[in-house]
Amino acid sequence: IEVHSGQSHFEGIAAYGLGKTIIVQDLNGQIAPETLKYLANWQWPANSIQLQDVALKLKREQGFSQAAGHIQWLVYQYAQRQERMTVPSLKANLMASDSKLIIDTRDQRDQKMLNLALDHQLMLDVQLTQRLLMNVPSYQGKAGLDTYVLSSRQPLIKGGY
């Protein structure tokens, strides 16, 4: 596939097989914030997500059996309500574990920042570390820097696939 839409452009190999299996290989490019907003109505950063050699295999009933590649988000400002967070550049490694897509996200010094897990029903588990939340000026947490101090679970997209 090759996709050019607005500021988004990416290319790779995609397949949809019998048994509702989705396979993606060699996915490279960038996904712009306006494309992300179309997929999920969240507050996204103003910078594109960079994809490098992303590969995954998802079977609807069993979940993720393979995942690899890298994702990078550059520095951005995040504002929700009255808080503002300056997030450092982030990089992520993809892997499959226990039928979930795991996105281990770290800063450029390889320090743990957040963890994302996506299951076969496209439910997203988010865990944020003390280190990440310290970028919010009013945050007063006292946990160890690598401790996950905030967790949530929500659907990735409405309607599923």
mmCIF file of C-alpha atoms in Angstrom:
data_model
loop_
_atom_site.group_PDB
_atom_site.id
_atom_site.type_symbol
_atom_site.label_atom_id
_atom_site.label_comp_id
_atom_site.label_asym_id
_atom_site.label_seq_id
_atom_site.Cartn_x
_atom_site.Cartn_y
_atom_site.Cartn_z
ATOM 1 C CA ILE A 1 0.000 0.000 0.000
ATOM 2 C CA GLU A 2 1.024 3.599 -0.498
ATOM 3 C CA VAL A 3 -0.996 6.317 1.212
ATOM 4 C CA HIS A 4 -0.778 10.078 0.691
ATOM 5 C CA SER A 5 -3.449 12.032 2.552
ATOM 6 C CA GLY A 6 -2.930 15.615 3.626
ATOM 7 C CA GLN A 7 0.373 15.677 5.505
ATOM 8 C CA SER A 8 0.338 11.890 6.058
ATOM 9 C CA HIS A 9 2.297 9.581 3.833
ATOM 10 C CA PHE A 10 3.352 6.024 4.435
ATOM 11 C CA GLU A 11 3.960 2.855 2.486
ATOM 12 C CA GLY A 12 4.281 -0.805 3.250
ATOM 13 C CA ILE A 13 2.791 -4.198 2.648
ATOM 14 C CA ALA A 14 -0.678 -4.957 4.017
ATOM 15 C CA ALA A 15 -2.846 -8.050 3.746
ATOM 16 C CA TYR A 16 -6.231 -9.151 5.054
ATOM 17 C CA GLY A 17 -6.617 -12.910 5.074
ATOM 18 C CA LEU A 18 -9.129 -15.576 5.815
ATOM 19 C CA GLY A 19 -10.014 -15.768 9.466
ATOM 20 C CA LYS A 20 -9.941 -11.966 9.740
ATOM 21 C CA THR A 21 -6.155 -11.763 9.922
ATOM 22 C CA ILE A 22 -4.451 -8.413 9.305
ATOM 23 C CA ILE A 23 -0.771 -8.499 8.337
ATOM 24 C CA VAL A 24 1.416 -5.397 7.970
ATOM 25 C CA GLN A 25 5.081 -5.469 6.944
ATOM 26 C CA ASP A 26 7.730 -2.854 6.184
ATOM 27 C CA LEU A 27 5.473 0.098 7.071
ATOM 28 C CA ASN A 28 7.434 3.359 6.868
ATOM 29 C CA GLY A 29 6.451 7.027 6.763
ATOM 30 C CA GLN A 30 4.565 9.516 8.893
ATOM 31 C CA ILE A 31 1.019 9.936 10.175
ATOM 32 C CA ALA A 32 -0.117 13.546 10.602
ATOM 33 C CA PRO A 33 -2.260 14.739 13.542
ATOM 34 C CA GLU A 34 -5.295 15.395 11.331
ATOM 35 C CA THR A 35 -5.225 11.753 10.179
ATOM 36 C CA LEU A 36 -5.000 10.573 13.797
ATOM 37 C CA LYS A 37 -8.002 12.723 14.745
ATOM 38 C CA TYR A 38 -10.004 11.053 11.986
ATOM 39 C CA LEU A 39 -9.238 7.603 13.434
ATOM 40 C CA ALA A 40 -9.812 8.436 17.092
ATOM 41 C CA ASN A 41 -11.303 11.577 18.574
ATOM 42 C CA TRP A 42 -8.531 12.242 21.061
ATOM 43 C CA GLN A 43 -6.377 15.255 21.720
ATOM 44 C CA TRP A 44 -3.289 14.459 19.634
ATOM 45 C CA PRO A 45 0.025 16.308 19.592
ATOM 46 C CA ALA A 46 0.701 18.780 16.790
ATOM 47 C CA ASN A 47 3.577 16.739 15.315
ATOM 48 C CA SER A 48 3.465 13.711 13.055
ATOM 49 C CA ILE A 49 4.222 10.181 14.214
ATOM 50 C CA GLN A 50 7.204 8.677 12.369
ATOM 51 C CA LEU A 51 6.975 4.971 11.472
ATOM 52 C CA GLN A 52 10.027 2.836 10.733
ATOM 53 C CA ASP A 53 9.958 -0.821 9.674
ATOM 54 C CA VAL A 54 6.652 -1.511 11.464
ATOM 55 C CA ALA A 55 5.387 -5.073 11.122
ATOM 56 C CA LEU A 56 2.488 -6.781 12.887
ATOM 57 C CA LYS A 57 0.050 -9.646 12.611
ATOM 58 C CA LEU A 58 -3.394 -9.428 14.190
ATOM 59 C CA LYS A 59 -5.971 -12.186 14.163
ATOM 60 C CA ARG A 60 -9.301 -10.904 15.443
ATOM 61 C CA GLU A 61 -10.031 -13.671 17.948
ATOM 62 C CA GLN A 62 -6.481 -14.470 19.084
ATOM 63 C CA GLY A 63 -4.915 -11.005 19.142
ATOM 64 C CA PHE A 64 -1.409 -9.965 18.100
ATOM 65 C CA SER A 65 1.026 -12.772 17.363
ATOM 66 C CA GLN A 66 3.848 -10.686 15.861
ATOM 67 C CA ALA A 67 4.973 -7.074 16.190
ATOM 68 C CA ALA A 68 8.208 -5.223 15.476
ATOM 69 C CA GLY A 69 9.445 -1.827 14.389
ATOM 70 C CA HIS A 70 9.899 1.678 15.739
ATOM 71 C CA ILE A 71 7.680 4.710 16.258
ATOM 72 C CA GLN A 72 8.933 8.196 17.094
ATOM 73 C CA TRP A 73 7.081 11.287 18.259
ATOM 74 C CA LEU A 74 9.028 14.525 18.271
ATOM 75 C CA VAL A 75 8.762 17.216 20.963
ATOM 76 C CA TYR A 76 5.265 18.622 21.319
ATOM 77 C CA GLN A 77 3.085 20.656 23.644
ATOM 78 C CA TYR A 78 0.101 18.918 25.200
ATOM 79 C CA ALA A 79 -2.716 20.915 26.746
ATOM 80 C CA GLN A 80 -5.857 19.600 28.397
ATOM 81 C CA ARG A 81 -8.035 21.760 30.617
ATOM 82 C CA GLN A 82 -5.642 24.082 32.464
ATOM 83 C CA GLU A 83 -2.562 21.877 32.400
ATOM 84 C CA ARG A 84 0.271 22.010 29.892
ATOM 85 C CA MET A 85 2.902 19.324 29.449
ATOM 86 C CA THR A 86 6.111 19.619 27.476
ATOM 87 C CA VAL A 87 6.935 16.074 26.442
ATOM 88 C CA PRO A 88 10.462 15.176 25.364
ATOM 89 C CA SER A 89 11.094 13.382 22.078
ATOM 90 C CA LEU A 90 9.772 9.849 22.369
ATOM 91 C CA LYS A 91 10.681 6.626 20.620
ATOM 92 C CA ALA A 92 8.853 3.340 20.857
ATOM 93 C CA ASN A 93 9.556 -0.300 20.137
ATOM 94 C CA LEU A 94 6.764 -2.636 19.111
ATOM 95 C CA MET A 95 6.445 -6.257 20.198
ATOM 96 C CA ALA A 96 3.758 -8.887 20.610
ATOM 97 C CA SER A 97 3.229 -10.449 24.025
ATOM 98 C CA ASP A 98 0.288 -12.458 25.387
ATOM 99 C CA SER A 99 -1.712 -11.702 22.198
ATOM 100 C CA LYS A 100 -1.290 -7.946 22.724
ATOM 101 C CA LEU A 101 0.599 -5.320 20.787
ATOM 102 C CA ILE A 102 2.993 -3.766 23.304
ATOM 103 C CA ILE A 103 4.400 -0.298 22.604
ATOM 104 C CA ASP A 104 7.290 0.357 24.987
ATOM 105 C CA THR A 105 7.869 4.120 24.838
ATOM 106 C CA ARG A 106 11.045 5.789 26.060
ATOM 107 C CA ASP A 107 12.816 9.116 25.793
ATOM 108 C CA GLN A 108 15.983 9.649 23.740
ATOM 109 C CA ARG A 109 18.108 8.570 26.729
ATOM 110 C CA ASP A 110 16.214 5.233 26.787
ATOM 111 C CA GLN A 111 14.389 6.057 30.037
ATOM 112 C CA LYS A 112 10.942 4.514 30.531
ATOM 113 C CA MET A 113 8.136 7.043 29.886
ATOM 114 C CA LEU A 114 4.945 5.124 29.104
ATOM 115 C CA ASN A 115 3.625 1.758 28.066
ATOM 116 C CA LEU A 116 0.752 1.058 25.678
ATOM 117 C CA ALA A 117 -0.919 -2.322 25.190
ATOM 118 C CA LEU A 118 -3.544 -3.012 22.529
ATOM 119 C CA ASP A 119 -5.599 -6.209 22.670
ATOM 120 C CA HIS A 120 -7.517 -8.053 19.939
ATOM 121 C CA GLN A 121 -10.705 -6.119 20.755
ATOM 122 C CA LEU A 122 -8.772 -2.854 20.156
ATOM 123 C CA MET A 123 -8.924 -1.882 23.818
ATOM 124 C CA LEU A 124 -5.956 0.304 24.710
ATOM 125 C CA ASP A 125 -4.247 0.115 28.099
ATOM 126 C CA VAL A 126 -2.124 3.174 28.892
ATOM 127 C CA GLN A 127 0.410 3.403 31.727
ATOM 128 C CA LEU A 128 2.304 6.643 32.427
ATOM 129 C CA THR A 129 5.453 6.832 34.539
ATOM 130 C CA GLN A 130 6.386 9.285 37.232
ATOM 131 C CA ARG A 131 9.173 10.504 34.913
ATOM 132 C CA LEU A 132 6.675 11.453 32.161
ATOM 133 C CA LEU A 133 4.261 13.184 34.532
ATOM 134 C CA MET A 134 7.066 15.271 36.021
ATOM 135 C CA ASN A 135 6.851 17.289 32.770
ATOM 136 C CA VAL A 136 3.574 18.773 34.071
ATOM 137 C CA PRO A 137 4.602 21.803 36.170
ATOM 138 C CA SER A 138 1.845 21.347 38.767
ATOM 139 C CA TYR A 139 2.384 17.579 39.210
ATOM 140 C CA GLN A 140 3.434 16.713 42.770
ATOM 141 C CA GLY A 141 3.867 12.903 42.657
ATOM 142 C CA LYS A 142 6.430 11.191 44.882
ATOM 143 C CA ALA A 143 6.924 7.740 43.269
ATOM 144 C CA GLY A 144 10.117 6.296 41.785
ATOM 145 C CA LEU A 145 10.868 7.632 38.298
ATOM 146 C CA ASP A 146 10.141 4.326 36.495
ATOM 147 C CA THR A 147 6.952 3.621 38.470
ATOM 148 C CA TYR A 148 3.702 3.589 36.505
ATOM 149 C CA VAL A 149 1.560 6.083 38.417
ATOM 150 C CA LEU A 150 -1.375 6.559 36.045
ATOM 151 C CA SER A 151 -3.256 3.848 34.154
ATOM 152 C CA SER A 152 -6.325 3.854 31.952
ATOM 153 C CA ARG A 153 -8.194 1.515 29.629
ATOM 154 C CA GLN A 154 -10.339 2.708 26.722
ATOM 155 C CA PRO A 155 -11.335 1.689 23.199
ATOM 156 C CA LEU A 156 -8.808 2.725 20.549
ATOM 157 C CA ILE A 157 -11.471 3.515 17.934
ATOM 158 C CA LYS A 158 -15.243 3.561 17.907
ATOM 159 C CA GLY A 159 -16.998 0.679 16.177
ATOM 160 C CA GLY A 160 -14.043 -1.736 16.098
ATOM 161 C CA TYR A 161 -12.976 -3.408 12.883
#
